[in-house]
Short mmCIF file of C-alpha atoms and ligand atoms in Angstrom, two decimals:
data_model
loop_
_atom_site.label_atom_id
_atom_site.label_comp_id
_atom_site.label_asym_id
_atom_site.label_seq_id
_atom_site.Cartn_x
_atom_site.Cartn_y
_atom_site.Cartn_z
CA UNK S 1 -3.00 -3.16 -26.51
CA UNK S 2 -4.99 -3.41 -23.42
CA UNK S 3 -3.78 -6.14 -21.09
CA UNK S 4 -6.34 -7.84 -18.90
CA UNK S 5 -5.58 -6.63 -14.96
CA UNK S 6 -3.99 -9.30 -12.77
CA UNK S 7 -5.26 -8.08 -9.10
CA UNK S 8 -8.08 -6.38 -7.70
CA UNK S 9 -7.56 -4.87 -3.82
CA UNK S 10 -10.74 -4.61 -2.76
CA UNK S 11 -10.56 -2.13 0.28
CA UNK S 12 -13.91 -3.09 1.86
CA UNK S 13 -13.82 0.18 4.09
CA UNK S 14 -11.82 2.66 5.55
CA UNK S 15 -12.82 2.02 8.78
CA UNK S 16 -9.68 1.32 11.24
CA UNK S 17 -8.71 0.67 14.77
CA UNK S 18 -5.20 2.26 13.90
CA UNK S 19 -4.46 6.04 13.86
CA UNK S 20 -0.90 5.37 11.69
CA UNK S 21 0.68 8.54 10.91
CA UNK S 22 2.49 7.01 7.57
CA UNK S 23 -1.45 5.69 6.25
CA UNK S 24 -1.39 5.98 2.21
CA UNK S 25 -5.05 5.99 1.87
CA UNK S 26 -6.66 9.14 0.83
CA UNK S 27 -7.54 12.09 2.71
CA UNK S 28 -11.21 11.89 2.73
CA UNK S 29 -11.58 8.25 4.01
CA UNK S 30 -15.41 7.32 3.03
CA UNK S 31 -17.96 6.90 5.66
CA UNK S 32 -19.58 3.50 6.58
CA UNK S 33 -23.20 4.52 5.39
CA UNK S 34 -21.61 5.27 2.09
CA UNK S 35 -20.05 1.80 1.34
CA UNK S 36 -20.98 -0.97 -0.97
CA UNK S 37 -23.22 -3.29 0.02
CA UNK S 38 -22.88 -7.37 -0.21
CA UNK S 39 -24.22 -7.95 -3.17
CA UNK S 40 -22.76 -5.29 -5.29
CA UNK S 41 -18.97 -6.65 -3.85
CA UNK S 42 -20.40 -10.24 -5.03
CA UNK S 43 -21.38 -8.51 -8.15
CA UNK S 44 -17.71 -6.95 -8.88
CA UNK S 45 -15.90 -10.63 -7.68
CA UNK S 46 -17.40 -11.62 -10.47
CA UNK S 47 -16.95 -9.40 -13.16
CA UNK S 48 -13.12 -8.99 -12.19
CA UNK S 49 -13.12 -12.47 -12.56
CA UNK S 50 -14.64 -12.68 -15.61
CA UNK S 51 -11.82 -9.82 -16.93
CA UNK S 52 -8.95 -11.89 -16.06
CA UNK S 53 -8.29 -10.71 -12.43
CA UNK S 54 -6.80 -13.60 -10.75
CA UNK S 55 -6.04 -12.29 -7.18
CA UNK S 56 -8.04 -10.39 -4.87
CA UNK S 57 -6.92 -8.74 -1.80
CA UNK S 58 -9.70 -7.98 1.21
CA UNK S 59 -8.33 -4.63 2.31
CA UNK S 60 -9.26 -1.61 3.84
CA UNK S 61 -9.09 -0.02 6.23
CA UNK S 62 -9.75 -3.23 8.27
CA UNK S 63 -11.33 -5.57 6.42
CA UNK S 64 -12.38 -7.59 9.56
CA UNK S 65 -14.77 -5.26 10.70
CA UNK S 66 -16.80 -6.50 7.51
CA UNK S 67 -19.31 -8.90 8.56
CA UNK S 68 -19.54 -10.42 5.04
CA UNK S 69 -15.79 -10.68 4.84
CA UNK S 70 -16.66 -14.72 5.12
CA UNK S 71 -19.35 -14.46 2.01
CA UNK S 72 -17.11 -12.37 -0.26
CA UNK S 73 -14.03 -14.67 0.11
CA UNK S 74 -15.68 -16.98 -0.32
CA UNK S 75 -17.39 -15.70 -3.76
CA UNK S 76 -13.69 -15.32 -5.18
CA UNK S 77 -12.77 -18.77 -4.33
CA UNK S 78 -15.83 -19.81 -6.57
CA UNK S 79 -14.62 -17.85 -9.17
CA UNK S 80 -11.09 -19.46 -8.64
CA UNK S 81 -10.04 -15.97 -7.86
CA UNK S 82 -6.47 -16.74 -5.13
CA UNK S 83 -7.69 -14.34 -1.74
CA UNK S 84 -5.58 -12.43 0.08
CA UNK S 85 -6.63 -10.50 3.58
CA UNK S 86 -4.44 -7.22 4.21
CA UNK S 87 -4.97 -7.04 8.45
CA UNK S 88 -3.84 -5.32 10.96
CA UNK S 89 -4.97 -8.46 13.12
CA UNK S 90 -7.06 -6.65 15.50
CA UNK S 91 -10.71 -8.34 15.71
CA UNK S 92 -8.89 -11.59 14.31
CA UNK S 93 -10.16 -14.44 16.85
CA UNK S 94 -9.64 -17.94 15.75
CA UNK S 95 -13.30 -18.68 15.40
CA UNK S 96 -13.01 -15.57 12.61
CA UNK S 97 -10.29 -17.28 10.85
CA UNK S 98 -11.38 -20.34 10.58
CA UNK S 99 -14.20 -19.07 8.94
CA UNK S 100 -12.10 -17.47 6.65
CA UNK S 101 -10.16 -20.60 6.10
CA UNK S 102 -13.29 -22.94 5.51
CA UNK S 103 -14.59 -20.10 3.17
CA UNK S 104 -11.40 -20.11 0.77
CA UNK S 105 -8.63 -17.76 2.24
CA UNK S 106 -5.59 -18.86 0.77
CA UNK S 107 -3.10 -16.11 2.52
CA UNK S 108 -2.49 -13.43 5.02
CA UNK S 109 -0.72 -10.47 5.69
CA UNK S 110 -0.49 -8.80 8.94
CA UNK S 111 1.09 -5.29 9.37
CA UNK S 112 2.97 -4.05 12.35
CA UNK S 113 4.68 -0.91 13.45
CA UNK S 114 7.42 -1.73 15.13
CA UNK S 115 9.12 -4.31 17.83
CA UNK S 116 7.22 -3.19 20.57
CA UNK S 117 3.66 -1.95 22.36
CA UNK S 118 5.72 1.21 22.77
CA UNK S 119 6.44 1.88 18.95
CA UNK S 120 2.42 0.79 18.11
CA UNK S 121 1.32 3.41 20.21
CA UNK S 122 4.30 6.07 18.80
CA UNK S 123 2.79 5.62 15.24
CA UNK S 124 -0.46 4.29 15.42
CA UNK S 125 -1.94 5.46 18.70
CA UNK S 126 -3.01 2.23 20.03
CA UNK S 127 -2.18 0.15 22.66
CA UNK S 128 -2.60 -3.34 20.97
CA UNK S 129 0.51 -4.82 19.90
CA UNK S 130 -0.30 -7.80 22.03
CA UNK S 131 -3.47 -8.29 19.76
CA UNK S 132 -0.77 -8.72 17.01
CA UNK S 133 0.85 -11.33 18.55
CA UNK S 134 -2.11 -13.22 19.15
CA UNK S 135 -3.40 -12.83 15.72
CA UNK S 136 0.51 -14.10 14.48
CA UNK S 137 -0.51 -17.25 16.22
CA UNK S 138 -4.39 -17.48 14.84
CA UNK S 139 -2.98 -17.19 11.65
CA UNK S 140 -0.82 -20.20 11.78
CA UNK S 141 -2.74 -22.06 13.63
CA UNK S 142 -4.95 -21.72 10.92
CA UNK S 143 -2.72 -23.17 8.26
CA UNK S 144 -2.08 -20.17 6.06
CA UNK S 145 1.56 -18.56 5.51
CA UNK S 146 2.05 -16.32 7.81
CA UNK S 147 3.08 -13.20 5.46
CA UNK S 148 4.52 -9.43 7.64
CA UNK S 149 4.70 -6.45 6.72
CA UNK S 150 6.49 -3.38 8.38
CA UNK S 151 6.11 0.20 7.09
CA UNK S 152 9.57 1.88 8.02
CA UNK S 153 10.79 5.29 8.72
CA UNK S 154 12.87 7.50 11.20
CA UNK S 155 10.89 6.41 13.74
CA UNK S 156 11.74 2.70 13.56
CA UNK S 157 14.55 2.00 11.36
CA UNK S 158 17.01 2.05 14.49
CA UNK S 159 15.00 -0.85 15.68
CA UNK S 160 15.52 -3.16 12.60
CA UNK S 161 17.65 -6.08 13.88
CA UNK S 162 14.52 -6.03 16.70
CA UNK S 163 11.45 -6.10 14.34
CA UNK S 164 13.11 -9.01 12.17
CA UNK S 165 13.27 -11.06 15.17
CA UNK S 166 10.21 -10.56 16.42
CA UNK S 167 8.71 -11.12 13.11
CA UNK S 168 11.00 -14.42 13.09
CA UNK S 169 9.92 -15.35 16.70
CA UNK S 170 6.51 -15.68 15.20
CA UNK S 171 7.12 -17.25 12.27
CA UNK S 172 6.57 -15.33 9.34
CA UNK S 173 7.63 -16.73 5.98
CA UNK S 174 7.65 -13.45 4.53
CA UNK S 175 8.52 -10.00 5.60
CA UNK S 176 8.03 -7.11 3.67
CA UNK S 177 10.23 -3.93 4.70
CA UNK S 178 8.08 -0.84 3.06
CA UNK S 179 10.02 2.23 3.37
CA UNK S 180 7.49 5.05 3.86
CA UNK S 181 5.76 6.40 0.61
CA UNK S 182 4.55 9.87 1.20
CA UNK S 183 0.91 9.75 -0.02
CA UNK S 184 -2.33 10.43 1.31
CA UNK S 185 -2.18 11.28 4.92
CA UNK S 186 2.18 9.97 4.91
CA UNK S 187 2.71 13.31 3.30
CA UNK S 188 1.57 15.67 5.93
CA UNK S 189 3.90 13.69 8.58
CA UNK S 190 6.73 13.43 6.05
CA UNK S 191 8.87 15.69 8.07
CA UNK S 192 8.11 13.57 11.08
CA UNK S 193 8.88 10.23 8.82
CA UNK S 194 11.58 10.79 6.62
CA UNK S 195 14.88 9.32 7.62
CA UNK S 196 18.61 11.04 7.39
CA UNK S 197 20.78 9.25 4.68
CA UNK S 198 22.83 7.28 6.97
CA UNK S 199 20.02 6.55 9.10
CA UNK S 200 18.63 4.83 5.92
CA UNK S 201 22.16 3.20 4.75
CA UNK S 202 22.33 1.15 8.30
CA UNK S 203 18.77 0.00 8.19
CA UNK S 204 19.47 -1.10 4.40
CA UNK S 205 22.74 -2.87 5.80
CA UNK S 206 20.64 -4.63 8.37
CA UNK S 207 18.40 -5.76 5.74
CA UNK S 208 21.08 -7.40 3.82
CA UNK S 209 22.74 -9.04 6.77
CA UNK S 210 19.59 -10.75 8.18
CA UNK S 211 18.13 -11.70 4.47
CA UNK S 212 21.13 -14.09 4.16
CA UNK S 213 21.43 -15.11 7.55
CA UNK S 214 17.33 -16.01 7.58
CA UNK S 215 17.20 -17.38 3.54
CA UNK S 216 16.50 -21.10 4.71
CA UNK S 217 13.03 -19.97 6.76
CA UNK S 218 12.14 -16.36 6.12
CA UNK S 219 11.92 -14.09 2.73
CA UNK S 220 13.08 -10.49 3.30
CA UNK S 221 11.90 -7.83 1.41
CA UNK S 222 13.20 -3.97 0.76
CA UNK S 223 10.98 -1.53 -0.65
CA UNK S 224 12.91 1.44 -1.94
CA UNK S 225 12.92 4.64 -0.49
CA UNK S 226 12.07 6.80 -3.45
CA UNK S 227 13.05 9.89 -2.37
CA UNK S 228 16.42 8.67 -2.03
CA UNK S 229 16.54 7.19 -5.63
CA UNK S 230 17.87 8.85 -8.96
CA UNK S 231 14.94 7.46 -10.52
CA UNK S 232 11.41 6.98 -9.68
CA UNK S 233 10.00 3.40 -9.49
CA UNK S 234 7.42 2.09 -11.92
CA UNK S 235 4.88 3.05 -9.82
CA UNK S 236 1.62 -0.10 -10.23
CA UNK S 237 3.97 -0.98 -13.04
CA UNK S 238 2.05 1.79 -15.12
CA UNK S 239 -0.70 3.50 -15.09
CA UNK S 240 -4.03 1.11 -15.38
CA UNK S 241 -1.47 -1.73 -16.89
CA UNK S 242 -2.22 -5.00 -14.29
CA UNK S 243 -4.23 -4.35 -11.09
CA UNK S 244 -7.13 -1.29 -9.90
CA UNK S 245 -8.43 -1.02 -6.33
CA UNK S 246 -12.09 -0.59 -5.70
CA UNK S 247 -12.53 1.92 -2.80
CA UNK S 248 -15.59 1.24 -0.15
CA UNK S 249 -18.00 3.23 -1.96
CA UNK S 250 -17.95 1.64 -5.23
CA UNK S 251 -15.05 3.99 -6.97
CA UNK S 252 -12.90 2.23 -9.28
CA UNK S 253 -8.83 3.84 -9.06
CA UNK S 254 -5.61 2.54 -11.07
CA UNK S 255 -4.53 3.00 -7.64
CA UNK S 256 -5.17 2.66 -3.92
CA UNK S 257 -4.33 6.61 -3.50
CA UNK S 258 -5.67 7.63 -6.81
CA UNK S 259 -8.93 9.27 -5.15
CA UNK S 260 -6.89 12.05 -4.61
CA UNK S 261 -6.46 13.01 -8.07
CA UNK S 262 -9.55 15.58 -8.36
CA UNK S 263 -8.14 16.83 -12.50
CA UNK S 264 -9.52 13.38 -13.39
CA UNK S 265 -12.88 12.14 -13.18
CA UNK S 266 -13.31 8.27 -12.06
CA UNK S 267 -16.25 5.84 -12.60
CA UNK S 268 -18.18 4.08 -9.76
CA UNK S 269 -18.62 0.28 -10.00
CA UNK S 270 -22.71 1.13 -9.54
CA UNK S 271 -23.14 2.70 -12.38
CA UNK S 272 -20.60 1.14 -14.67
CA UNK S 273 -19.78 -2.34 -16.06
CA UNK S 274 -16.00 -3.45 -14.55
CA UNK S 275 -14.65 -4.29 -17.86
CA UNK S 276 -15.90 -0.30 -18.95
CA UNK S 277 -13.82 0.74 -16.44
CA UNK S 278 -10.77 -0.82 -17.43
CA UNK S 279 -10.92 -1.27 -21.10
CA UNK S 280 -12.68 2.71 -21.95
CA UNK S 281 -12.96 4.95 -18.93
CA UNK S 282 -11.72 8.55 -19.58
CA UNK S 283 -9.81 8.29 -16.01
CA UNK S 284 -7.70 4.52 -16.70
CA UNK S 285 -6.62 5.55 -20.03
CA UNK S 286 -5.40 8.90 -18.92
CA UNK S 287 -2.19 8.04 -18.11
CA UNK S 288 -2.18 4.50 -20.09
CA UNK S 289 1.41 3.65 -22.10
CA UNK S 290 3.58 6.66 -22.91
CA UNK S 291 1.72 8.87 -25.44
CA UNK S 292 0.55 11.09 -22.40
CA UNK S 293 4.05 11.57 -21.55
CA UNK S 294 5.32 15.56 -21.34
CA UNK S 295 9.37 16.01 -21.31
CA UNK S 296 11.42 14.91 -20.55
CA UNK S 297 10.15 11.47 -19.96
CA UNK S 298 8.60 11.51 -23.63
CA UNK S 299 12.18 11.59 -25.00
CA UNK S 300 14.08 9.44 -21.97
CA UNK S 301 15.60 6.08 -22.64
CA UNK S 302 13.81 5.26 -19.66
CA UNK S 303 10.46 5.57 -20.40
CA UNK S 304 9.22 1.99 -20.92
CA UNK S 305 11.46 1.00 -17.60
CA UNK S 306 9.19 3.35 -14.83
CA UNK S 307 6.64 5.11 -17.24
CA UNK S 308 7.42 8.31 -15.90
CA UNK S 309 6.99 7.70 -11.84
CA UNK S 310 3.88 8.02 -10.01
CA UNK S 311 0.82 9.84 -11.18
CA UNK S 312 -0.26 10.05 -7.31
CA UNK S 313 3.29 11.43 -6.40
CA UNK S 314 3.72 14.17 -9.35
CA UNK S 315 -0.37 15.47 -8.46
CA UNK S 316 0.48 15.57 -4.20
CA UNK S 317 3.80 17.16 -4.95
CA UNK S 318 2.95 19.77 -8.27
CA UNK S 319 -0.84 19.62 -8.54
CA UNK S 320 -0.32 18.27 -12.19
CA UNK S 321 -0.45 14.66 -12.30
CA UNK S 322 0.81 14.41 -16.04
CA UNK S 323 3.89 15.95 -15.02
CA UNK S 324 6.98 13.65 -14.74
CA UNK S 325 7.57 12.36 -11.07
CA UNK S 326 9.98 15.18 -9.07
CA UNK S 327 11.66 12.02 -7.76
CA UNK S 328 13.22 11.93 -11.24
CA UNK S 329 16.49 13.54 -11.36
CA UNK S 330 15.77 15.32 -14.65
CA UNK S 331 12.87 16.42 -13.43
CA UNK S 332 11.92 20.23 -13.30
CA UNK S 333 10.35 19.87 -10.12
CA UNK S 334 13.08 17.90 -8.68
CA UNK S 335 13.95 20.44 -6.08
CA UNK S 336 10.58 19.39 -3.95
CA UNK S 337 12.33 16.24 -3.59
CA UNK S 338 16.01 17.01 -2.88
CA UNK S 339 14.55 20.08 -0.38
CA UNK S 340 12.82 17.74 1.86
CA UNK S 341 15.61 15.25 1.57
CA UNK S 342 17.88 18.09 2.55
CA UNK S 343 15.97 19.02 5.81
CA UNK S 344 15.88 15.41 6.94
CA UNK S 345 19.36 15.13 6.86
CA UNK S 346 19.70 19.14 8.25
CA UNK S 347 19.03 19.83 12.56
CA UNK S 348 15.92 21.09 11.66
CA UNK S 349 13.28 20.04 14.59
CA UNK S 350 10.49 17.69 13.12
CA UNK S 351 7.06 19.17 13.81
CA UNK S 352 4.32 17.46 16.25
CA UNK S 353 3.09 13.89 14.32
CA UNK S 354 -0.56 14.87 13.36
CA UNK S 355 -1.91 10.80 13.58
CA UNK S 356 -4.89 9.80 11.50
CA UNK S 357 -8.49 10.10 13.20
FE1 SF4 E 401 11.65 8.08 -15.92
FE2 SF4 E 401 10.70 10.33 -17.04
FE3 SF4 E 401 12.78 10.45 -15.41
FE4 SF4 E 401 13.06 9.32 -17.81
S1 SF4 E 401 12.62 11.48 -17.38
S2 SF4 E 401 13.86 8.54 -15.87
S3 SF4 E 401 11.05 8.35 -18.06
S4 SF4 E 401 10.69 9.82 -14.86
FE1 FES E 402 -1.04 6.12 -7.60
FE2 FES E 402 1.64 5.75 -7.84
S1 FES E 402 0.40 5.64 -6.02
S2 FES E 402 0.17 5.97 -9.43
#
């Protein structure tokens, strides 16, 4: 059985101010000529609505360099859809979010990279961090939760204690600590990102220590570090099972880094109905449930608990993306994973960071 999807992340273009050397979107980032127009994103609002979606997130990219940002929020609240904005705050100016506000926004989050201006320009080449602090401020002002997210990796991790409190000192309700994933563009600076083992264990203690010390005002969040896991995580909780992203030029993906995944062909929202796409397209039932399954997931206990990993991780890491995720300890591939792991904790020099242009 087929269960409706619960979230749509619309990623409204790949444009960005930011250069991050950890971004997860795909390698070839779409042009601006080649993205969906207005009324084809009012067009798909509206027929993920009409398939169950109930939350969309504006992402991109940076959403806010969308001019019709306003309209298409605005369209989901109509269709009682709950809106999220993804941001990395730069172009937010309170006239912009009160816009966004009056038009139905119900929540924000706003990524940083570290602490400091100094760590923004380290990993995202850009000298704005004080933009992020202003747009902190917008977004309260503005009356929505004030949601964080921090993307962490050797580069930062030491700095923990310092990034909760500045995300504190600005009042976020909710931070989200994302250890790096290595997809899209994160896996050519993986060498660069990774973190050694204990490097890892002290930024997972800090975690701990400051979620109980901040439970009556701020939610703390840890997002594994797979590569340091026995088992992989249930990567979009399966396969085409409760959310899709729609990339700026109209292709529909299980996943945001999906695009990468040439074995499979995927269907455009121009040319195809959305509930096609998720009920009957070749490409969301290819890796749908467990039949697809090669050992040994197909004979693992396991199975139903993280349906065999990440599609996106097993095609970047083997080329195959129906084999079983290498971050699986009874994986055959599982040496990629325990290699890599082995030269971050090893006095091998990381190469140059190549950032994201
Ligand atoms: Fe998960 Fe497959 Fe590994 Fe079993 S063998 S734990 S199903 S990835
Ligand atoms: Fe695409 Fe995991 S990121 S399936």
């Amino acid at each position: 059985m087929i269960n409706a999807p619960y979230g749509l992340l619309a990623e409204l273009t790949h444009k960005c101010p930011l250069h991050c050397l950890y971004c997860s979107n795909p390698l070839a980032l779409r042009p601006r000529e080649e993205e969906l127009g207005t009324e084809d994103w009012l067009r798909v609002i509206r027929e993920a609505a009409e398939l169950g979606v109930l939350q969309v997130h504006f992402s991109g990219g940076e959403p806010l360099l969308r001019n019709d940002l306003e309209e298409l929020i605005a369209e989901a609240d109509r269709c009682e859809l709950y809106t999220n904005l993804i941001t990395s705050g730069l172009g937010l100016t309170e006239r912009r979010a009160k816009g966004l506000v009056a038009a139905g926004l119900n929540s924000a989050q706003l990524s940083i990279q570290g602490d400091n201006p100094e760590s923004t320009a380290l990993i995202a080449d850009s000298k704005r961090f004080d933009k992020k602090a202003e747009a902190a401020g917008i977004i309260r002002e503005s009356g929505l939760p004030l949601n964080m997210n921090v993307v962490l990796h050797r580069l930062n991790l030491d700095r923990l204690d310092a990034i909760i409190d500045v995300c504190d000192s600005w009042g976020a309700e909710r931070l989200e600590l994302a250890n790096t994933q290595y997809y899209g563009w994160g896996l050519r600076n993986r060498e660069v990102l990774m973190p050694s083992r204990e490097q890892l264990a002290r930024g997972e203690e800090v975690y701990r220590r400051r979620k109980e010390e901040l439970a009556d005002r701020m939610e703390l969040l840890w997002i594994l570090p797979d590569y340091y896991e026995r088992y992989p995580k249930p990567c979009m909780g399966g396969w085409a099972h409760s959310s899709f992203t729609v990339a700026p030029d109209g292709m529909a993906y299980p996943c945001p880094v999906a695009a990468d995944i040439d074995s499979l062909k995927f269907p455009s929202v121009r040319t195809a109905a959305l509930e096609w796409i998720w009920m009957e397209s070749p490409a969301f039932q290819a890796f749908r449930g467990t039949d697809w399954m090669p050992d040994p997931c197909r004979s693992c206990s396991r199975k139903e608990i993280d349906f065999g990993g990440c599609r996106c991780q097993a095609f970047a890491l083997t080329g195959d993306a129906a084999r079983t995720d290498p971050v699986c300890v009874h994986s055959p591939d599982h040496h990629l994973i325990s290699d890599a792991v082995e030269r971050a904790n090893s006095d091998t020099p990381a190469p140059e960071p190549v950032f994201r242009r």
